[in-house]
GROMACS .gro file of C-alpha atoms in nm:
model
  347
    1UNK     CA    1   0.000   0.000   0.000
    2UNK     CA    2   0.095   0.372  -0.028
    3UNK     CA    3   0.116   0.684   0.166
    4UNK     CA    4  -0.194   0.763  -0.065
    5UNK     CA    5  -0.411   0.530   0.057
    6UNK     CA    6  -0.796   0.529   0.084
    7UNK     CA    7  -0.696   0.620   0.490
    8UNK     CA    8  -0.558   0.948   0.373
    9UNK     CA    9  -0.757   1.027   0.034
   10UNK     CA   10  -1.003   1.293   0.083
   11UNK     CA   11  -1.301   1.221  -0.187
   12UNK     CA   12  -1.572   1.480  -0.235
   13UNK     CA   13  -1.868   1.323  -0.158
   14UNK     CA   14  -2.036   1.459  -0.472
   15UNK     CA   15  -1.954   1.623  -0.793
   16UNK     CA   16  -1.721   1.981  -0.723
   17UNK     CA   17  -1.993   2.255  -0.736
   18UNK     CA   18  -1.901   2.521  -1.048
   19UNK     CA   19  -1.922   2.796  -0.781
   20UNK     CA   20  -1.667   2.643  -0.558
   21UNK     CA   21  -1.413   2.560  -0.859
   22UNK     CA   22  -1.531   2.918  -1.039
   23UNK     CA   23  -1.403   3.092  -0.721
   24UNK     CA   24  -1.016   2.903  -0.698
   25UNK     CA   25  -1.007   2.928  -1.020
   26UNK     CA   26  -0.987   3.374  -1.063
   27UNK     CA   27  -0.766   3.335  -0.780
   28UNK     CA   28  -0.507   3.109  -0.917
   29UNK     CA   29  -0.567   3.271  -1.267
   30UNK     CA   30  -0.472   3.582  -1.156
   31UNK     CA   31  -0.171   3.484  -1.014
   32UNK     CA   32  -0.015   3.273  -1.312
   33UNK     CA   33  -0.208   3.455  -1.597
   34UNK     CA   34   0.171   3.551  -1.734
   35UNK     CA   35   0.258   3.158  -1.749
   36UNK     CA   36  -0.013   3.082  -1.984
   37UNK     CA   37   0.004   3.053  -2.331
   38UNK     CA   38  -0.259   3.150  -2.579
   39UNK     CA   39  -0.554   2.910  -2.526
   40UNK     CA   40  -0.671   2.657  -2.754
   41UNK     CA   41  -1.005   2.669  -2.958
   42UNK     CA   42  -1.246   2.428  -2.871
   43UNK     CA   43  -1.321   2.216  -2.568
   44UNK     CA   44  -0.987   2.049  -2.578
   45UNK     CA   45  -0.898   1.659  -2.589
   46UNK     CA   46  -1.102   1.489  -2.365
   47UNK     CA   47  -0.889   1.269  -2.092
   48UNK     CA   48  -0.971   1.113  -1.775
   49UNK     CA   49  -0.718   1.120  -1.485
   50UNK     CA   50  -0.722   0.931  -1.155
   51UNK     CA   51  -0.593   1.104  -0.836
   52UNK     CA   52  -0.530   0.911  -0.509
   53UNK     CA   53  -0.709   1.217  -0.338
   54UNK     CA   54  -0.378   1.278  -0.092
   55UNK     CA   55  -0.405   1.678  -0.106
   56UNK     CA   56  -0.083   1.765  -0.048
   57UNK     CA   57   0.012   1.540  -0.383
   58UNK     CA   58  -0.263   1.700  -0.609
   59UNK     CA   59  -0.153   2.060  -0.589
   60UNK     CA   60   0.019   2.084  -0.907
   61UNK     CA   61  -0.268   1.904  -1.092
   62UNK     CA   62  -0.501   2.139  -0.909
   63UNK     CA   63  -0.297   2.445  -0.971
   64UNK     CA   64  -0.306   2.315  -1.321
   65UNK     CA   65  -0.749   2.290  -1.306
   66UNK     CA   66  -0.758   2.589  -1.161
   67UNK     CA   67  -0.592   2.792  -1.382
   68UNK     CA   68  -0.689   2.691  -1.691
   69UNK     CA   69  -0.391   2.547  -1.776
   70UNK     CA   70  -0.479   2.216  -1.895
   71UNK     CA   71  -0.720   2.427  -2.150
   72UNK     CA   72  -0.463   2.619  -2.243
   73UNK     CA   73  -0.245   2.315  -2.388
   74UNK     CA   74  -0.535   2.202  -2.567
   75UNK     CA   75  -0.631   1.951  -2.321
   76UNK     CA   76  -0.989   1.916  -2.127
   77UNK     CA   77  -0.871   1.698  -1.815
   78UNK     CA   78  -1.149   1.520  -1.554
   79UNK     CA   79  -0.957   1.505  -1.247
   80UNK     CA   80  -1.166   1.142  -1.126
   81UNK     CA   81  -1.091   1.099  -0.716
   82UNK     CA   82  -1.050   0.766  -0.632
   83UNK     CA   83  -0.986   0.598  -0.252
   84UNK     CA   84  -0.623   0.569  -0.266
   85UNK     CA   85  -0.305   0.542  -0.486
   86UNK     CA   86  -0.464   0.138  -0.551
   87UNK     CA   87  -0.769   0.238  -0.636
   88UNK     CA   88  -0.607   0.465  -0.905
   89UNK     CA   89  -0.374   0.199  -1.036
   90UNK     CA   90  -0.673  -0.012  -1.091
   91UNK     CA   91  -0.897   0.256  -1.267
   92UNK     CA   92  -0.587   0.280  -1.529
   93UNK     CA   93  -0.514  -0.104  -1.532
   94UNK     CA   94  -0.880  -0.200  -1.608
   95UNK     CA   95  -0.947   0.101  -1.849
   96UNK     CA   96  -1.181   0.325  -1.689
   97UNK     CA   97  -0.916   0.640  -1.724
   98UNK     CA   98  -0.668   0.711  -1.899
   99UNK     CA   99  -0.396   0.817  -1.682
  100UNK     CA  100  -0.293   0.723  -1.294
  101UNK     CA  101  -0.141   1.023  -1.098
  102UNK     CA  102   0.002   0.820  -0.755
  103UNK     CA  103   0.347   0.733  -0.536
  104UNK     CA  104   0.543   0.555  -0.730
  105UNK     CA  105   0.578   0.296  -0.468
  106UNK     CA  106   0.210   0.134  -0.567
  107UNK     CA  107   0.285   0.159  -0.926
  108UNK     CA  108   0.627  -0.054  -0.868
  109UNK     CA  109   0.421  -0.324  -0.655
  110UNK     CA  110   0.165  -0.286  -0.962
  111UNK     CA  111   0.436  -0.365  -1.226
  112UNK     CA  112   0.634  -0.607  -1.010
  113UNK     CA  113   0.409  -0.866  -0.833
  114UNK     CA  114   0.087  -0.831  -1.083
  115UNK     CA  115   0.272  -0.765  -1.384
  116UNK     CA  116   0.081  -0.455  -1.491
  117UNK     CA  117   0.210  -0.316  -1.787
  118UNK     CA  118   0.243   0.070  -1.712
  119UNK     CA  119   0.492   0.336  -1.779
  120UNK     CA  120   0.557   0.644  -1.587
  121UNK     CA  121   0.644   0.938  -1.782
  122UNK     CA  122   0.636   1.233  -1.554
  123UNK     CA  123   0.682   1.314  -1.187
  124UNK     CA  124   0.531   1.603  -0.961
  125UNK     CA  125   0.659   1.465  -0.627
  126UNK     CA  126   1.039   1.444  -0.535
  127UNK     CA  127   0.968   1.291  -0.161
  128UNK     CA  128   0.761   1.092   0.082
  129UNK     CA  129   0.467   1.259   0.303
  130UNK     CA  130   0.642   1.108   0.614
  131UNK     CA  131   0.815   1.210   0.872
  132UNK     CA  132   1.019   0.984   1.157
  133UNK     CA  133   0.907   1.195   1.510
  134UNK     CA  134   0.917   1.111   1.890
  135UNK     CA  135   0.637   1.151   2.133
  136UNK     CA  136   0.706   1.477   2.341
  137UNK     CA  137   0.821   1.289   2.616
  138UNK     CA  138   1.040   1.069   2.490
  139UNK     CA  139   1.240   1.354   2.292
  140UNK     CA  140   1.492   1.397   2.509
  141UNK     CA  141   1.578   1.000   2.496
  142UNK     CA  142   1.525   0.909   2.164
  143UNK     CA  143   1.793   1.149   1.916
  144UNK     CA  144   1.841   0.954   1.614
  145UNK     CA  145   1.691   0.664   1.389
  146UNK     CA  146   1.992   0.423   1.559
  147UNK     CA  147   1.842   0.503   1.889
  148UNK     CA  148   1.520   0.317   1.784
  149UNK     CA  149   1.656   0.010   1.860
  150UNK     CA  150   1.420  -0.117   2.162
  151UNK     CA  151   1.122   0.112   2.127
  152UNK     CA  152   0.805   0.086   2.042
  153UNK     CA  153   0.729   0.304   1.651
  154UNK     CA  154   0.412   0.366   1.494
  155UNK     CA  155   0.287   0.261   1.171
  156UNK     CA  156  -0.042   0.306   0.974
  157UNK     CA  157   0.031  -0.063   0.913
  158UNK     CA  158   0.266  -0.343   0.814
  159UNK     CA  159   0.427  -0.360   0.503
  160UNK     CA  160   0.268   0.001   0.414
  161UNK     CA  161   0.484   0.264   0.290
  162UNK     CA  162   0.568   0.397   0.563
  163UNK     CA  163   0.659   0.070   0.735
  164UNK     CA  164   0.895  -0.001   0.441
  165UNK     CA  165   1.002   0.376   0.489
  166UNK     CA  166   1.108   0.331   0.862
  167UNK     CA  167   1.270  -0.027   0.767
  168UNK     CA  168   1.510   0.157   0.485
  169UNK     CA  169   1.592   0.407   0.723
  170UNK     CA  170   1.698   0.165   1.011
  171UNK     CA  171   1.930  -0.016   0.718
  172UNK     CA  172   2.052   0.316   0.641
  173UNK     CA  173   2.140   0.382   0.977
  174UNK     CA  174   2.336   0.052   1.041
  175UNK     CA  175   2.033  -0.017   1.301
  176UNK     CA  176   1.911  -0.346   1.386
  177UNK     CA  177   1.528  -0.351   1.302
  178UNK     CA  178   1.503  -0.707   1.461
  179UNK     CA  179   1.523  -0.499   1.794
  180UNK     CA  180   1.250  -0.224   1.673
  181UNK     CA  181   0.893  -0.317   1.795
  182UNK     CA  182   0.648  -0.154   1.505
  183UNK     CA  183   0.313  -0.144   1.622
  184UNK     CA  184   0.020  -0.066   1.394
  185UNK     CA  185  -0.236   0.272   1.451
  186UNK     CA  186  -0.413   0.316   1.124
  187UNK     CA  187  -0.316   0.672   1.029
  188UNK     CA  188  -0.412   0.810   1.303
  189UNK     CA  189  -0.132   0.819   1.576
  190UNK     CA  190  -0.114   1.160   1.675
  191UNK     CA  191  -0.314   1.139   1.949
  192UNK     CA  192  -0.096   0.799   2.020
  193UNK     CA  193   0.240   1.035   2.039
  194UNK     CA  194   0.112   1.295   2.236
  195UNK     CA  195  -0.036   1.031   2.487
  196UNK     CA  196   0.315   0.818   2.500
  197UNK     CA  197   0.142   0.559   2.382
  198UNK     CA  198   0.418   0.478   2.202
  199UNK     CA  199   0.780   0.586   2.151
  200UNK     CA  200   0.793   0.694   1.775
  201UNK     CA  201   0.596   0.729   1.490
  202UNK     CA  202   0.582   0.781   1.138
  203UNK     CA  203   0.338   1.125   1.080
  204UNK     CA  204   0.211   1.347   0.824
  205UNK     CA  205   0.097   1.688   0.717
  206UNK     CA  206  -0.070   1.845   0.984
  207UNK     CA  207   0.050   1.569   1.238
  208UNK     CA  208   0.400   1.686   1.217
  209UNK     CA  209   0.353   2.098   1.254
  210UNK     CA  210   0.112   1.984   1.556
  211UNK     CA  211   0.350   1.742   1.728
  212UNK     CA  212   0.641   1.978   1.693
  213UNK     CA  213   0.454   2.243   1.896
  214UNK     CA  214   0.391   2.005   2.141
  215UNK     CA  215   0.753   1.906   2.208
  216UNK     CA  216   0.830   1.628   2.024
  217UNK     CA  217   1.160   1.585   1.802
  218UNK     CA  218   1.159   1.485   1.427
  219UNK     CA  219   1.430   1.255   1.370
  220UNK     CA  220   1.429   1.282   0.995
  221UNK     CA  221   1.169   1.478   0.795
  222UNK     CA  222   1.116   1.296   0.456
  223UNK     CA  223   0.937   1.617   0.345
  224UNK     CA  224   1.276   1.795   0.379
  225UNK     CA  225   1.482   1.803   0.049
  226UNK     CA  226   1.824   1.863   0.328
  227UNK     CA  227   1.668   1.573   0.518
  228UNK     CA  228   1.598   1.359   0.238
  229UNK     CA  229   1.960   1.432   0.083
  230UNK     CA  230   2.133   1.280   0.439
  231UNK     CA  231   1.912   1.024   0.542
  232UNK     CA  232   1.763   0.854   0.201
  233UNK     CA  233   2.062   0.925   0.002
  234UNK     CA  234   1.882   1.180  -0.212
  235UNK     CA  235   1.528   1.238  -0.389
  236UNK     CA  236   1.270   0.993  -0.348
  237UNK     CA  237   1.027   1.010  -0.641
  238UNK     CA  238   0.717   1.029  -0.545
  239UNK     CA  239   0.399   1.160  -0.733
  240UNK     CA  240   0.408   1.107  -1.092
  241UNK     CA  241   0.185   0.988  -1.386
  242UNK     CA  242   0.176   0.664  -1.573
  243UNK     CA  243  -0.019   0.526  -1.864
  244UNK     CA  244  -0.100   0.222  -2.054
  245UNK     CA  245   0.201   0.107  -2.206
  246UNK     CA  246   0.031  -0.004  -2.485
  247UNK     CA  247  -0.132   0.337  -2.545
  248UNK     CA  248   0.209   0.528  -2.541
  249UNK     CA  249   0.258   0.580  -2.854
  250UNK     CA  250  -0.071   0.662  -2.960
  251UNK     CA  251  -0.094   0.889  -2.672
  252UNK     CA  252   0.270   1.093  -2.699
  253UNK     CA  253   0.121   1.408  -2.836
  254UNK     CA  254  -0.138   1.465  -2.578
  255UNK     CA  255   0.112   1.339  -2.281
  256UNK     CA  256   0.350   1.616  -2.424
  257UNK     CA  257   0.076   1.821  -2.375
  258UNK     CA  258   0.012   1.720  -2.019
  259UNK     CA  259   0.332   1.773  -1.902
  260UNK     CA  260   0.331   2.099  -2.046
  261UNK     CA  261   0.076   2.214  -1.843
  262UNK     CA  262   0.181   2.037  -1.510
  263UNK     CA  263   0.528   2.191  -1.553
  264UNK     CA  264   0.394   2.557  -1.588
  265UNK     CA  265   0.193   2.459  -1.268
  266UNK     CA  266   0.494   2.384  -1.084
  267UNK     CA  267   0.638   2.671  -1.228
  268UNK     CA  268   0.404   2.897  -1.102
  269UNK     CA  269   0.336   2.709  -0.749
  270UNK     CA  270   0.663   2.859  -0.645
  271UNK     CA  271   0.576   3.234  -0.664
  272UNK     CA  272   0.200   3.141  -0.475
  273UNK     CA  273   0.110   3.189  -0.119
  274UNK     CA  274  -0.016   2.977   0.128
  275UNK     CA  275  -0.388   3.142   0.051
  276UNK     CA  276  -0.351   3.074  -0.315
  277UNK     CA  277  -0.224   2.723  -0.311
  278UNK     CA  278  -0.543   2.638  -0.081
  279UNK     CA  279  -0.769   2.814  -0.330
  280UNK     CA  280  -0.645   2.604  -0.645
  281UNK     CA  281  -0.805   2.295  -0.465
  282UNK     CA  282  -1.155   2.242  -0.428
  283UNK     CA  283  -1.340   2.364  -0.163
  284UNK     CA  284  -1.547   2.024  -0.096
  285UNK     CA  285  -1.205   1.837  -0.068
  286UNK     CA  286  -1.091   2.062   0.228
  287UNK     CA  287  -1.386   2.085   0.441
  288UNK     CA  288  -1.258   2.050   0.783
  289UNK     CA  289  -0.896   2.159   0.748
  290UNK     CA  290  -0.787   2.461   0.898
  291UNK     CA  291  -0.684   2.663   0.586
  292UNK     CA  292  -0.455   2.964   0.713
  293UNK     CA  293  -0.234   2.640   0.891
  294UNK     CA  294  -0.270   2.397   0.557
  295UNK     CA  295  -0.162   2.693   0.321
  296UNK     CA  296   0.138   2.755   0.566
  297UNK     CA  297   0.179   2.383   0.554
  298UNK     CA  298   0.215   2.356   0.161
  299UNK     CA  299   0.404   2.703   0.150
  300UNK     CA  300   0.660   2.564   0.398
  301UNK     CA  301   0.714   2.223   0.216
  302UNK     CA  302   0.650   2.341  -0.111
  303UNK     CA  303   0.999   2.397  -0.260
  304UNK     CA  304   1.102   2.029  -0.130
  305UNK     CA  305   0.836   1.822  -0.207
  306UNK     CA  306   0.780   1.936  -0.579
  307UNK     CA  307   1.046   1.954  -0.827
  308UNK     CA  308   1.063   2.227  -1.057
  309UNK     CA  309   1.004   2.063  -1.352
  310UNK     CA  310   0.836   1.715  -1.423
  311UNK     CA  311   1.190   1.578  -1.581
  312UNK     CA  312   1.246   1.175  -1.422
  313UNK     CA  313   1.508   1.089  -1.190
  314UNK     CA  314   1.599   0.751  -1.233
  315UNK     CA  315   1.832   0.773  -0.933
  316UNK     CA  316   1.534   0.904  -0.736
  317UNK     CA  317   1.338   0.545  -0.859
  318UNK     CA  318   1.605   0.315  -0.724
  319UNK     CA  319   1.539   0.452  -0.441
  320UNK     CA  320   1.195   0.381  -0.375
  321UNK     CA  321   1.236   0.045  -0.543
  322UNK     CA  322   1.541  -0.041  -0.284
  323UNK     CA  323   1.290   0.037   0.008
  324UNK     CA  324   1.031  -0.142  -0.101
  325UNK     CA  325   1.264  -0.456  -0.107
  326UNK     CA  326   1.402  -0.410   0.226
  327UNK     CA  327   1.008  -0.377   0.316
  328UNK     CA  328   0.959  -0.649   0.112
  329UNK     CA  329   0.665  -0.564  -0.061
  330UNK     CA  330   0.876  -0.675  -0.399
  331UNK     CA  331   1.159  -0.925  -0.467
  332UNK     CA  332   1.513  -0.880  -0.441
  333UNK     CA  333   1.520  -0.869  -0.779
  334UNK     CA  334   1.304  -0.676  -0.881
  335UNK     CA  335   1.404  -0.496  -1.184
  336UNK     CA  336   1.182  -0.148  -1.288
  337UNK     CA  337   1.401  -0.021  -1.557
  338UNK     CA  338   1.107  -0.086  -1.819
  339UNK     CA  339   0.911   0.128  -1.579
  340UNK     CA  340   0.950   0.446  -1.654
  341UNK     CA  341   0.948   0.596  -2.011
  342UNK     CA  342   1.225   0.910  -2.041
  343UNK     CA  343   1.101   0.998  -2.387
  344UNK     CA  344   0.848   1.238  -2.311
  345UNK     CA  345   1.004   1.454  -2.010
  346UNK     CA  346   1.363   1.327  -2.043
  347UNK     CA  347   1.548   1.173  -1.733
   0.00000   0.00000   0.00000
């Protein structure tokens, strides 16, 4: 399973209202109007793509709604939620969309144990949505991913990403996982850490900004491009888009187009505020949230998690690939270099 996983997808419950998405829409527009090129007569090609719902992943295909700039490459994309990175995979493997936009970590378990044949030809995520923190009282104790050995760390479950995350860093680490106890909360363990329920756990976005205030230490943020660099080795692709492998050449000029427009969005997520990266997503998807502390959220992480252009790094791959075996979720030898498909983006 993956970070994005129907635990953490956030599905309107009904179609997005035209006043909701009219409204993010002149906001973002007005921002990124100079990015735009001239816009295309007509409605556009027509494509379906599948989400895994994960907020903080969608903001560049949001951005990219928002602003028209789908449209504006001669493209009319339906953005289709679906419960999870899986659910996504399996919307693109059985032909209901055309495209998947999910971690690469399900689309490797996809191609390696079920044999799907997909390519991934662009990325918009350079690193996991985890981060490795203590409960506030044990932050004094526990300084370092070695000093896991003997405590108690919390997962969403075993053999999830994030499980496979925490096992890569313990290798990394020259720690002795055999000595880690990993017990499982669902997603929701903040309320574990700030209890001491348990020693350690792997959080997200807005876990991590609340845990901090409360005391606790982050022992590596994954979120973090310095972090990421010292601890994983480097970039950790992450959110990307894959296709049919049989419909890749048919497709090319349209997938050209695509990451066109998801390139000028990342382009032009870099200059936004916190405000105006909440108002590019849809209003039904963040009922609940507080927005002032999300936008700060995505403002703060922004220039880490997305990469400035949707370009593939292979290195990046191996990566994720090499944690998923020491998870194992795939084989040793496991071999993704058919995977990915450089020819649109370049690597």
């Amino acid at each position: 399973m993956s970070c994005c996983d129907e635990t953490t997808a956030r599905v309107p419950s009904f179609d997005l209202s035209r006043r909701s998405v009219l409204k993010g829409s002149m906001v973002v527009a007005s921002v990124i109007s100079a990015l735009r090129p001239a816009p295309s007569e007509g409605q556009g090609k027509r494509i379906k793509l599948a989400y895994c719902s994960q907020l903080l992943c969608g903001v560049p295909y949001e951005v990219a709604r928002s602003a028209g700039l789908y449209k504006s490459h001669g493209l009319d994309v339906e953005i289709v939620y679906t419960r999870g990175g899986q659910s996504a995979v399996q919307a693109l493997v059985g032909g209901a969309v055309d495209y998947a936009a999910t971690s690469l970590d399900v689309v490797i378990q996809a191609y390696a144990n079920v044999h799907a044949d997909l390519r991934r030809f662009a990325v918009t995520g350079r690193l996991p949505l985890f981060a490795v923190v203590t409960a506030p009282k044990t932050a004094s104790q526990i300084q370092t991913i070695k000093d896991l050995e003997g405590k108690t760390v919390g997962v969403s479950a075993l053999s999830n990403a994030d499980h496979a995350l925490a096992l890569f860093l313990l290798k990394q680490a020259n720690a002795d996982a055999t000595k880690v106890k990993f017990a499982t909360m669902g997603v929701n363990l903040l309320e574990a850490l700030r209890q001491g329920q348990i020693d350690v756990g792997l959080v997200q976005e807005p876990a991590l900004t609340l845990l901090q205030k409360s005391g606790a230490r982050v022992l590596v943020n994954a979120m973090d491009l310095a972090d990421a660099r010292r601890f994983l080795g480097g970039a950790y692709e992450f959110m990307g888009v894959a296709v049919r492998a049989k419909e890749l050449e048919q497709r090319r000029p349209e997938m050209v187009e695509l990451t066109r427009a998801l390139t000028d969005a990342l382009k032009a997520m870099r200059t936004m505020s916190g405000d105006q990266l909440v108002a590019a997503l849809p209003r039904e998807m963040t009922t609940g949230l507080d927005l002032k502390q999300f936008g700060e959220i995505i403002a703060r992480h922004r220039d880490s998690l997305y990469p400035e252009s949707v370009t593939i790094d292979l290195a990046a791959a191996r990566r994720v690939a090499q944690s998923l075996i020491v998870g194992g979720l795939i084989k040793p030898d496991t071999n993704i270099s058919g995977l990915h498909d450089t020819s649109i983006a370049g690597s």
